[in-house]
Short mmCIF file of C-alpha atoms and ligand atoms in Angstrom, two decimals:
data_model
loop_
_atom_site.label_atom_id
_atom_site.label_comp_id
_atom_site.label_asym_id
_atom_site.label_seq_id
_atom_site.Cartn_x
_atom_site.Cartn_y
_atom_site.Cartn_z
CA MET A 18 0.00 0.01 0.01
CA ARG A 19 1.20 3.52 -0.77
CA SER A 20 1.21 6.11 2.09
CA ILE A 21 -1.19 8.32 0.16
CA ASP A 22 -3.77 5.50 -0.07
CA SER A 23 -3.48 4.99 3.68
CA THR A 24 -4.18 8.67 4.48
CA ARG A 25 -7.02 8.64 1.98
CA LEU A 26 -8.68 5.63 3.52
CA TYR A 27 -8.57 7.14 6.99
CA PHE A 28 -9.95 10.37 5.57
CA ASP A 29 -12.80 8.55 3.83
CA ARG A 30 -13.78 6.63 6.97
CA ALA A 31 -14.31 9.88 8.79
CA ALA A 32 -15.85 11.69 5.80
CA ASP A 33 -18.41 8.86 5.52
CA ARG A 34 -19.48 9.50 9.15
CA MET A 35 -19.76 13.25 8.38
CA ASP A 36 -21.75 12.72 5.17
CA LEU A 37 -19.26 14.82 3.29
CA SER A 38 -20.07 15.35 -0.43
CA GLU A 39 -17.73 14.06 -3.17
CA ASN A 40 -16.98 17.63 -4.23
CA MET A 41 -15.96 18.66 -0.71
CA ARG A 42 -13.82 15.58 -0.34
CA ARG A 43 -11.92 16.40 -3.56
CA LEU A 44 -11.50 20.01 -2.50
CA LEU A 45 -10.03 19.00 0.89
CA LEU A 46 -7.83 16.25 -0.57
CA VAL A 47 -6.15 17.81 -3.59
CA ALA A 48 -2.93 19.61 -2.57
CA LYS A 49 -2.81 23.36 -3.15
CA ARG A 50 0.73 23.19 -4.68
CA GLU A 51 3.39 20.50 -5.27
CA ILE A 52 6.94 21.51 -5.95
CA THR A 53 9.89 19.44 -7.15
CA VAL A 54 13.23 21.15 -7.64
CA GLN A 55 16.57 20.00 -8.93
CA ILE A 56 19.33 20.13 -6.37
CA ALA A 57 22.77 19.96 -8.05
CA VAL A 58 25.63 19.94 -5.52
CA GLU A 59 29.33 19.32 -5.50
CA MET A 60 30.14 16.56 -3.06
CA ASP A 61 33.37 16.52 -0.95
CA ASN A 62 35.07 14.24 -3.44
CA GLY A 63 34.50 16.74 -6.26
CA GLU A 64 31.74 14.76 -7.99
CA ILE A 65 28.44 16.39 -8.89
CA ALA A 66 25.30 14.86 -7.33
CA THR A 67 21.85 15.72 -8.73
CA LEU A 68 19.03 15.24 -6.29
CA ILE A 69 15.34 16.03 -6.21
CA GLY A 70 13.81 18.18 -3.47
CA TYR A 71 10.05 17.88 -2.79
CA ARG A 72 7.71 20.28 -1.06
CA VAL A 73 4.01 19.62 -1.01
CA GLN A 74 1.76 22.41 0.31
CA HIS A 75 -1.57 20.74 1.03
CA ASP A 76 -3.95 23.26 2.49
CA ASP A 77 -3.85 26.85 3.86
CA SER A 78 -7.46 27.55 4.74
CA ARG A 79 -6.65 27.83 8.46
CA GLY A 80 -3.31 29.65 8.18
CA PRO A 81 0.19 29.39 6.75
CA MET A 82 1.20 25.86 5.88
CA LYS A 83 3.44 24.01 8.30
CA GLY A 84 5.37 20.78 8.12
CA GLY A 85 8.69 19.01 8.50
CA LEU A 86 11.55 18.38 6.12
CA ARG A 87 12.62 14.71 5.91
CA TYR A 88 16.02 13.42 4.79
CA HIS A 89 15.69 9.64 4.30
CA PRO A 90 16.60 7.33 1.46
CA GLU A 91 12.94 6.25 0.99
CA VAL A 92 11.51 9.75 0.56
CA ASP A 93 9.39 10.11 -2.61
CA LEU A 94 6.52 12.40 -3.77
CA ASP A 95 3.85 9.96 -2.78
CA GLU A 96 5.10 9.83 0.85
CA VAL A 97 5.55 13.62 1.02
CA ARG A 98 2.02 14.10 -0.27
CA SER A 99 0.59 11.82 2.38
CA LEU A 100 2.61 13.47 5.15
CA ALA A 101 1.53 16.97 4.00
CA ALA A 102 -2.15 15.98 4.23
CA LEU A 103 -1.53 14.51 7.70
CA MET A 104 -0.15 17.92 8.78
CA THR A 105 -3.34 19.65 7.67
CA TRP A 106 -5.49 17.35 9.84
CA LYS A 107 -2.95 17.45 12.70
CA THR A 108 -2.75 21.29 12.96
CA ALA A 109 -6.56 21.35 12.89
CA VAL A 110 -6.93 18.68 15.60
CA VAL A 111 -4.77 20.65 18.01
CA ASN A 112 -6.47 23.82 16.75
CA ILE A 113 -3.39 25.93 15.93
CA PRO A 114 -3.70 28.48 13.12
CA TYR A 115 -1.85 26.58 10.37
CA GLY A 116 -2.44 24.44 7.35
CA GLY A 117 -0.34 21.49 6.28
CA ALA A 118 2.82 20.91 4.19
CA LYS A 119 5.79 18.56 4.04
CA GLY A 120 9.09 18.30 2.30
CA GLY A 121 11.88 15.90 1.75
CA ILE A 122 14.97 14.74 -0.10
CA ALA A 123 15.89 11.08 -0.74
CA ILE A 124 19.33 11.03 0.93
CA ASP A 125 20.87 9.08 3.77
CA PRO A 126 22.34 11.71 6.14
CA ALA A 127 24.41 9.02 7.85
CA LYS A 128 26.40 8.57 4.62
CA LEU A 129 27.02 12.28 4.06
CA THR A 130 29.33 14.79 5.72
CA ASN A 131 27.88 17.78 7.55
CA ARG A 132 29.30 20.10 4.87
CA GLU A 133 27.52 18.06 2.16
CA ILE A 134 24.18 18.16 4.04
CA GLU A 135 24.62 21.91 4.49
CA ARG A 136 25.22 22.45 0.72
CA ILE A 137 22.24 20.24 -0.19
CA THR A 138 19.97 22.12 2.28
CA ARG A 139 21.09 25.58 0.95
CA ARG A 140 20.58 24.55 -2.69
CA PHE A 141 17.06 23.26 -1.78
CA ILE A 142 16.14 26.59 -0.21
CA ASP A 143 17.52 28.40 -3.29
CA GLY A 144 14.93 26.42 -5.23
CA ILE A 145 11.95 27.04 -2.99
CA HIS A 146 12.61 30.28 -1.09
CA ASP A 147 10.01 32.26 -3.00
CA VAL A 148 7.19 29.83 -2.11
CA ILE A 149 7.98 29.45 1.60
CA GLY A 150 8.05 32.01 4.40
CA PRO A 151 6.51 32.96 7.77
CA ASP A 152 3.08 33.74 6.24
CA ILE A 153 3.17 31.06 3.52
CA ASP A 154 4.83 27.77 4.55
CA ILE A 155 7.13 27.18 7.46
CA PRO A 156 9.46 24.15 7.46
CA ALA A 157 10.54 22.23 10.60
CA PRO A 158 12.67 19.16 11.47
CA ASP A 159 11.53 15.62 10.72
CA MET A 160 13.38 12.32 10.31
CA GLY A 161 17.02 12.96 9.42
CA THR A 162 16.95 16.73 9.98
CA ASN A 163 17.69 18.65 13.17
CA SER A 164 18.13 22.15 14.59
CA GLU A 165 21.39 22.67 12.70
CA VAL A 166 19.65 22.05 9.35
CA MET A 167 16.90 24.54 10.44
CA ALA A 168 19.60 27.14 11.18
CA TRP A 169 21.00 26.73 7.64
CA ILE A 170 17.46 27.10 6.22
CA MET A 171 16.91 30.34 8.17
CA ASN A 172 20.32 31.71 7.05
CA GLN A 173 19.75 30.85 3.40
CA TYR A 174 16.15 32.18 3.37
CA GLN A 175 17.36 35.44 4.97
CA LYS A 176 19.88 35.97 2.14
CA TYR A 177 16.91 36.52 -0.16
CA HIS A 178 14.29 38.05 2.17
CA GLY A 179 16.15 39.78 5.05
CA PHE A 180 15.92 39.08 8.78
CA ASN A 181 13.00 36.75 9.50
CA PRO A 182 13.54 33.98 11.96
CA ALA A 183 9.90 32.95 11.85
CA CYS A 184 10.53 31.45 8.40
CA VAL A 185 11.45 28.08 9.93
CA THR A 186 10.98 26.40 13.35
CA GLY A 187 12.97 23.89 15.35
CA LYS A 188 15.98 26.20 15.26
CA PRO A 189 18.72 25.96 17.91
CA VAL A 190 17.67 27.76 21.12
CA GLU A 191 20.67 30.03 20.82
CA LEU A 192 19.44 31.13 17.35
CA TYR A 193 15.80 32.13 17.75
CA GLY A 194 14.70 28.53 18.71
CA ALA A 195 12.28 27.78 21.53
CA PRO A 196 13.28 25.99 24.73
CA GLY A 197 11.42 22.70 24.82
CA ARG A 198 10.96 22.27 21.01
CA GLU A 199 13.37 19.41 20.74
CA GLU A 200 11.66 17.35 23.38
CA ALA A 201 8.12 18.40 22.41
CA THR A 202 6.93 15.53 20.18
CA GLY A 203 8.24 12.84 22.56
CA ARG A 204 6.99 14.70 25.60
CA GLY A 205 3.58 15.02 23.90
CA VAL A 206 3.52 11.25 23.28
CA GLY A 207 4.16 10.81 26.97
CA ILE A 208 1.52 13.31 28.06
CA PHE A 209 -1.06 11.42 25.89
CA ALA A 210 0.02 8.09 27.35
CA VAL A 211 -0.65 9.39 30.88
CA LYS A 212 -4.10 10.73 29.85
CA LEU A 213 -5.12 7.65 27.88
CA PHE A 214 -4.09 5.18 30.63
CA SER A 215 -5.90 7.28 33.21
CA ARG A 216 -9.05 7.15 30.94
CA LEU A 217 -8.66 3.39 30.58
CA GLY A 218 -8.27 3.00 34.36
CA ARG A 219 -4.81 1.47 34.17
CA ARG A 220 -1.86 2.35 36.32
CA PRO A 221 1.48 3.44 34.71
CA SER A 222 3.45 1.28 37.10
CA ASP A 223 1.59 -1.83 35.75
CA THR A 224 2.28 -0.80 32.19
CA ARG A 225 5.17 -2.33 30.21
CA VAL A 226 6.17 -0.21 27.19
CA ALA A 227 7.98 -1.15 23.99
CA LEU A 228 9.24 1.76 21.84
CA GLN A 229 10.38 1.48 18.24
CA GLY A 230 12.83 4.25 17.35
CA PHE A 231 15.21 6.05 19.73
CA GLY A 232 15.65 9.30 17.79
CA ASN A 233 14.09 12.64 18.63
CA VAL A 234 10.53 11.24 19.26
CA GLY A 235 11.32 7.87 20.74
CA SER A 236 14.07 8.98 23.14
CA HIS A 237 12.14 11.88 24.60
CA ALA A 238 8.99 9.82 24.89
CA ALA A 239 10.97 7.03 26.68
CA LYS A 240 12.42 9.60 29.14
CA PHE A 241 9.02 11.13 29.96
CA LEU A 242 7.36 7.74 30.36
CA ALA A 243 10.13 6.45 32.66
CA GLU A 244 9.82 9.64 34.72
CA SER A 245 6.06 9.12 34.88
CA ASP A 246 6.42 5.64 36.32
CA PHE A 247 5.82 3.54 33.21
CA ARG A 248 8.02 0.46 32.76
CA VAL A 249 9.96 0.80 29.50
CA VAL A 250 11.06 -2.70 28.73
CA ALA A 251 12.24 -2.39 25.11
CA VAL A 252 13.73 0.33 22.91
CA SER A 253 15.16 0.16 19.39
CA ASP A 254 16.81 1.95 16.56
CA VAL A 255 18.09 1.09 13.10
CA SER A 256 20.81 -1.06 14.70
CA GLY A 257 18.18 -3.45 16.27
CA ALA A 258 16.04 -3.72 19.38
CA TYR A 259 16.99 -4.03 23.03
CA TYR A 260 14.74 -5.86 25.54
CA ASN A 261 14.92 -6.25 29.29
CA PRO A 262 11.75 -7.84 30.74
CA LYS A 263 12.36 -6.09 34.12
CA SER A 264 12.89 -2.61 32.59
CA ILE A 265 15.45 -0.60 30.63
CA ASN A 266 17.26 2.13 32.47
CA VAL A 267 16.25 4.90 30.10
CA SER A 268 18.70 7.56 31.30
CA HIS A 269 21.52 5.00 30.96
CA ALA A 270 20.40 4.04 27.45
CA LEU A 271 20.15 7.74 26.53
CA GLN A 272 23.63 8.43 27.74
CA TYR A 273 24.92 5.36 25.84
CA ALA A 274 23.28 6.58 22.58
CA ARG A 275 24.67 10.09 23.06
CA GLU A 276 28.17 8.71 23.52
CA HIS A 277 27.84 6.47 20.45
CA HIS A 278 26.69 8.90 17.69
CA PHE A 279 23.04 8.53 18.76
CA SER A 280 23.09 4.76 18.21
CA LEU A 281 22.30 1.89 20.59
CA LEU A 282 24.62 -0.46 18.62
CA GLY A 283 26.52 -2.52 21.22
CA TYR A 284 24.25 -1.69 24.13
CA THR A 285 24.60 -4.71 26.47
CA GLU A 286 22.22 -3.90 29.39
CA ALA A 287 19.42 -5.68 27.52
CA ASP A 288 18.93 -8.67 25.25
CA GLN A 289 19.20 -7.91 21.54
CA ILE A 290 16.07 -8.77 19.52
CA THR A 291 14.93 -7.65 16.06
CA ASN A 292 12.68 -4.61 15.42
CA GLU A 293 9.95 -7.03 14.21
CA GLN A 294 10.15 -8.99 17.49
CA LEU A 295 9.88 -5.71 19.47
CA LEU A 296 6.55 -4.96 17.76
CA GLU A 297 5.21 -8.36 18.88
CA LEU A 298 6.36 -8.25 22.52
CA ASP A 299 4.00 -9.02 25.35
CA VAL A 300 3.54 -5.46 26.65
CA GLU A 301 0.64 -3.17 27.58
CA LEU A 302 1.75 -0.24 25.43
CA LEU A 303 3.45 -0.21 22.03
CA ILE A 304 4.82 3.06 20.57
CA PRO A 305 6.08 2.90 17.03
CA ALA A 306 8.26 6.07 16.78
CA ALA A 307 10.45 5.42 13.70
CA LEU A 308 9.05 4.68 10.25
CA GLY A 309 5.69 4.51 8.51
CA GLY A 310 3.99 1.27 7.48
CA VAL A 311 5.62 -0.97 10.12
CA ILE A 312 2.29 -2.52 11.28
CA THR A 313 0.26 -4.11 8.49
CA ALA A 314 -2.29 -6.93 8.07
CA GLU A 315 0.75 -9.25 7.83
CA ASN A 316 1.87 -8.76 11.44
CA ALA A 317 -1.28 -7.19 13.15
CA ASP A 318 -2.44 -10.58 14.39
CA ARG A 319 0.84 -11.15 16.23
CA ILE A 320 0.79 -7.76 18.01
CA LYS A 321 -0.14 -8.35 21.62
CA ALA A 322 -0.16 -4.75 23.07
CA PRO A 323 -3.75 -3.71 23.86
CA VAL A 324 -2.77 0.00 23.37
CA ILE A 325 -0.77 1.55 20.57
CA ILE A 326 0.29 5.24 20.50
CA GLU A 327 1.53 6.37 17.08
CA GLY A 328 4.66 8.40 17.74
CA ALA A 329 5.70 8.07 14.08
CA ASN A 330 3.59 9.29 11.16
CA ASN A 331 1.52 6.54 9.42
CA PRO A 332 3.08 3.51 11.27
CA VAL A 333 -0.24 1.48 11.14
CA TRP A 334 -1.70 0.71 7.74
CA PRO A 335 -5.53 0.79 7.45
CA ASP A 336 -5.80 -2.99 6.99
CA ALA A 337 -4.09 -3.52 10.38
CA ASP A 338 -6.13 -0.65 11.90
CA HIS A 339 -9.30 -2.45 10.87
CA ILE A 340 -8.11 -5.65 12.65
CA PHE A 341 -7.37 -3.63 15.78
CA GLU A 342 -10.79 -1.93 15.70
CA GLN A 343 -12.52 -5.34 15.45
CA ARG A 344 -10.47 -6.72 18.32
CA GLY A 345 -10.66 -3.74 20.65
CA THR A 346 -7.04 -2.69 20.50
CA VAL A 347 -6.92 1.03 21.32
CA VAL A 348 -4.90 3.12 18.81
CA LEU A 349 -4.11 6.75 19.55
CA PRO A 350 -3.59 8.17 16.00
CA ASP A 351 -0.55 10.09 14.76
CA ILE A 352 -2.52 13.26 13.98
CA LEU A 353 -3.13 13.60 17.66
CA ALA A 354 -0.32 11.53 19.30
CA ASN A 355 2.66 13.28 17.70
CA ALA A 356 1.20 16.81 17.50
CA GLY A 357 3.36 18.05 20.40
CA GLY A 358 6.11 19.01 17.98
CA VAL A 359 4.11 21.20 15.70
CA THR A 360 2.40 22.78 18.73
CA VAL A 361 5.71 23.95 20.16
CA SER A 362 6.82 24.95 16.64
CA TYR A 363 3.78 27.26 16.69
CA PHE A 364 4.94 28.67 20.06
CA GLU A 365 8.41 29.26 18.51
CA TRP A 366 6.80 31.10 15.54
CA VAL A 367 4.75 33.24 17.94
CA GLN A 368 7.88 34.11 19.95
CA ASN A 369 9.88 34.95 16.82
CA ARG A 370 7.13 37.28 15.63
CA GLN A 371 6.91 39.03 19.06
CA HIS A 372 10.71 39.03 19.61
CA TYR A 373 10.03 37.70 23.06
CA GLN A 374 11.36 34.40 24.36
CA TRP A 375 9.37 32.24 26.78
CA ASP A 376 11.07 30.09 29.40
CA LEU A 377 10.88 26.29 29.41
CA ASN A 378 8.23 26.20 32.09
CA ARG A 379 5.85 28.37 30.10
CA VAL A 380 6.42 26.24 26.95
CA ARG A 381 5.68 23.06 28.91
CA GLN A 382 2.57 24.51 30.52
CA GLU A 383 1.14 25.79 27.26
CA LEU A 384 1.93 22.47 25.55
CA ASP A 385 0.09 20.60 28.27
CA ARG A 386 -2.87 22.94 27.99
CA VAL A 387 -3.20 22.57 24.18
CA LEU A 388 -2.70 18.79 24.15
CA SER A 389 -5.04 18.16 27.06
CA ALA A 390 -7.84 20.14 25.43
CA SER A 391 -7.35 18.28 22.09
CA PHE A 392 -7.31 14.94 23.84
CA GLU A 393 -10.55 15.65 25.65
CA GLN A 394 -12.27 16.82 22.42
CA VAL A 395 -11.15 13.68 20.52
CA TRP A 396 -12.13 11.45 23.42
CA THR A 397 -15.56 13.02 23.75
CA LEU A 398 -16.25 12.66 19.99
CA HIS A 399 -15.05 9.02 20.12
CA ALA A 400 -17.41 8.30 22.98
CA GLU A 401 -20.45 10.22 21.67
CA ARG A 402 -20.26 9.05 18.06
CA LYS A 403 -18.99 5.55 18.90
CA VAL A 404 -16.09 5.75 16.47
CA SER A 405 -12.41 4.88 16.89
CA LEU A 406 -10.07 7.52 18.31
CA ARG A 407 -8.57 7.83 14.79
CA THR A 408 -11.88 8.45 13.13
CA ALA A 409 -12.84 10.92 15.88
CA ALA A 410 -9.54 12.82 15.43
CA TYR A 411 -10.07 12.91 11.60
CA MET A 412 -13.67 14.08 12.06
CA LEU A 413 -12.51 16.95 14.35
CA GLY A 414 -9.69 17.96 11.93
CA ILE A 415 -11.73 17.61 8.72
CA GLY A 416 -14.63 19.55 10.29
CA ARG A 417 -12.39 22.49 11.25
CA VAL A 418 -10.65 22.60 7.85
CA GLY A 419 -13.99 22.25 6.00
CA ARG A 420 -15.63 25.05 7.98
CA ALA A 421 -12.62 27.39 7.43
CA THR A 422 -12.68 26.64 3.71
CA ILE A 423 -16.39 27.49 3.40
CA LEU A 424 -16.17 30.54 5.63
CA GLY A 425 -13.21 31.84 3.55
CA GLY A 426 -15.30 31.47 0.41
CA ILE A 427 -14.55 29.27 -2.53
CA THR A 428 -15.72 31.32 -5.54
P1 NAD B 28 14.91 10.68 14.04
O1 NAD B 28 15.63 10.69 12.76
O2 NAD B 28 15.33 11.59 15.14
O3 NAD B 28 14.85 9.19 14.68
C1 NAD B 28 14.43 8.10 13.94
C2 NAD B 28 14.74 6.86 14.77
O4 NAD B 28 14.25 5.72 14.04
C3 NAD B 28 16.25 6.58 14.99
O5 NAD B 28 16.43 6.02 16.21
C4 NAD B 28 16.52 5.54 13.93
O6 NAD B 28 17.68 4.76 14.21
C5 NAD B 28 15.29 4.74 13.92
N1 NAD B 28 15.08 3.92 12.73
C6 NAD B 28 15.35 4.26 11.43
N2 NAD B 28 15.06 3.28 10.61
C7 NAD B 28 14.64 2.30 11.41
C8 NAD B 28 14.12 0.96 11.16
N3 NAD B 28 14.17 0.43 9.94
N4 NAD B 28 13.72 0.17 12.19
C9 NAD B 28 13.80 0.67 13.47
N5 NAD B 28 14.18 1.90 13.75
C10 NAD B 28 14.62 2.73 12.73
O7 NAD B 28 13.37 10.93 13.62
P2 NAD B 28 12.22 11.52 14.53
O8 NAD B 28 12.22 12.97 14.40
O9 NAD B 28 12.31 10.87 15.90
O10 NAD B 28 10.94 10.95 13.76
C11 NAD B 28 10.42 9.67 13.97
C12 NAD B 28 9.00 9.59 13.45
O11 NAD B 28 8.24 10.55 14.14
C13 NAD B 28 8.84 9.97 11.94
O12 NAD B 28 7.75 9.16 11.44
C14 NAD B 28 8.43 11.39 11.97
O13 NAD B 28 7.72 11.75 10.83
C15 NAD B 28 7.58 11.41 13.21
N6 NAD B 28 7.45 12.78 13.75
C16 NAD B 28 8.52 13.47 14.18
C17 NAD B 28 8.32 14.73 14.76
C18 NAD B 28 9.48 15.56 15.28
O14 NAD B 28 9.21 16.62 15.87
N7 NAD B 28 10.74 15.13 15.13
C19 NAD B 28 7.06 15.27 14.86
C20 NAD B 28 5.97 14.51 14.46
C21 NAD B 28 6.18 13.25 13.95
#
């Protein structure tokens, strides 16, 4: 299945419950603008590499478009389209004044030098600078990009348009970034876990957690969950998965990863298993926080966790989601579960525009406020309309985008 078909299926399930007309569906689904640009760069060895940069701007009816920039070998236009649409529903679910966008380049940052990544990033911005900006489309980090890349984006954009730090978010705190942005998505996943388990009447201390992915989202989620008394028993990254049935010492694993180029390779305080085995562990909570499409009809039957929180975008394909719905497995969907990052990106943009920096406490408090309100709205809709949490989140997001589109006027 292609990512775009997955997003479309989830959209349709909610649209059916809302009796949305075919014309309205098409209007909400077709992207406003899709850009592909040639990126020709000289590599460190003197050879010329020609890459393709993608930016899909899906919808701007609720505000400037917002979405991450992904550097990963599997990036293609189909995936970027799907992720851009997810951003539209996500910003609407947490009710921040943005639309949705996404970008990416099919490169493997682990195989490139920092200087090469910088040149690729700057050439990409040369190609798209006139269609992005603080009131148009604001990039942010995603898989394979970080605050350093965002600093290069800001610098390159400003060469054309002058001082304007609000043109990109996820910047280093020393360079117009917001304290708490880096931890925000993982922290948000943790905040939702606390709320969801409280609603389900289960205690964190009785909850064993398996987390796939130990990058930005996975590592911060693991830290927050461990601090909130959950028992993290398995973590993983591209090097494999690490399982300790008693519990993983998360701060120790984090320190190990930091000392080993953000990799758990060689971590010996747990048994090494595969990433596939991690997904199928006997745990109470599973958090896929790495790639999309890791849970499909092929492995859904073997997944034992009664609760899944989608830290990654699109980790559960609709065929698996259907099996989970039939069997009563609770899935907290990506468009709510990982919205902490874009929420703090919004706070960063607000601070940049006001030239006033908040402290970490204020960022955390506001994040908690926004996520708690969205969780309650999705939960209420799920209970009242007797739909899954995913369909409830889509209904909330689609309803808000649809109303803004109509209020703004189409003709
Ligand atoms: P990251 O690059 O910081 O980390 C990715 C992690 O996944 C790393 O630990 C990597 O080793 C691991 N990984 C890569 N390939 C793997 C594989 N085949 N099997 C197992 N693990 C693998 O990326 P991130 O920012 O943490 O993003 C992770 C997911 O969360 C993505 O789907 C992204 O779209 C989503 N997301 C991120 C943010 C954010 O603010 N960073 C916000 C919303 C959603």
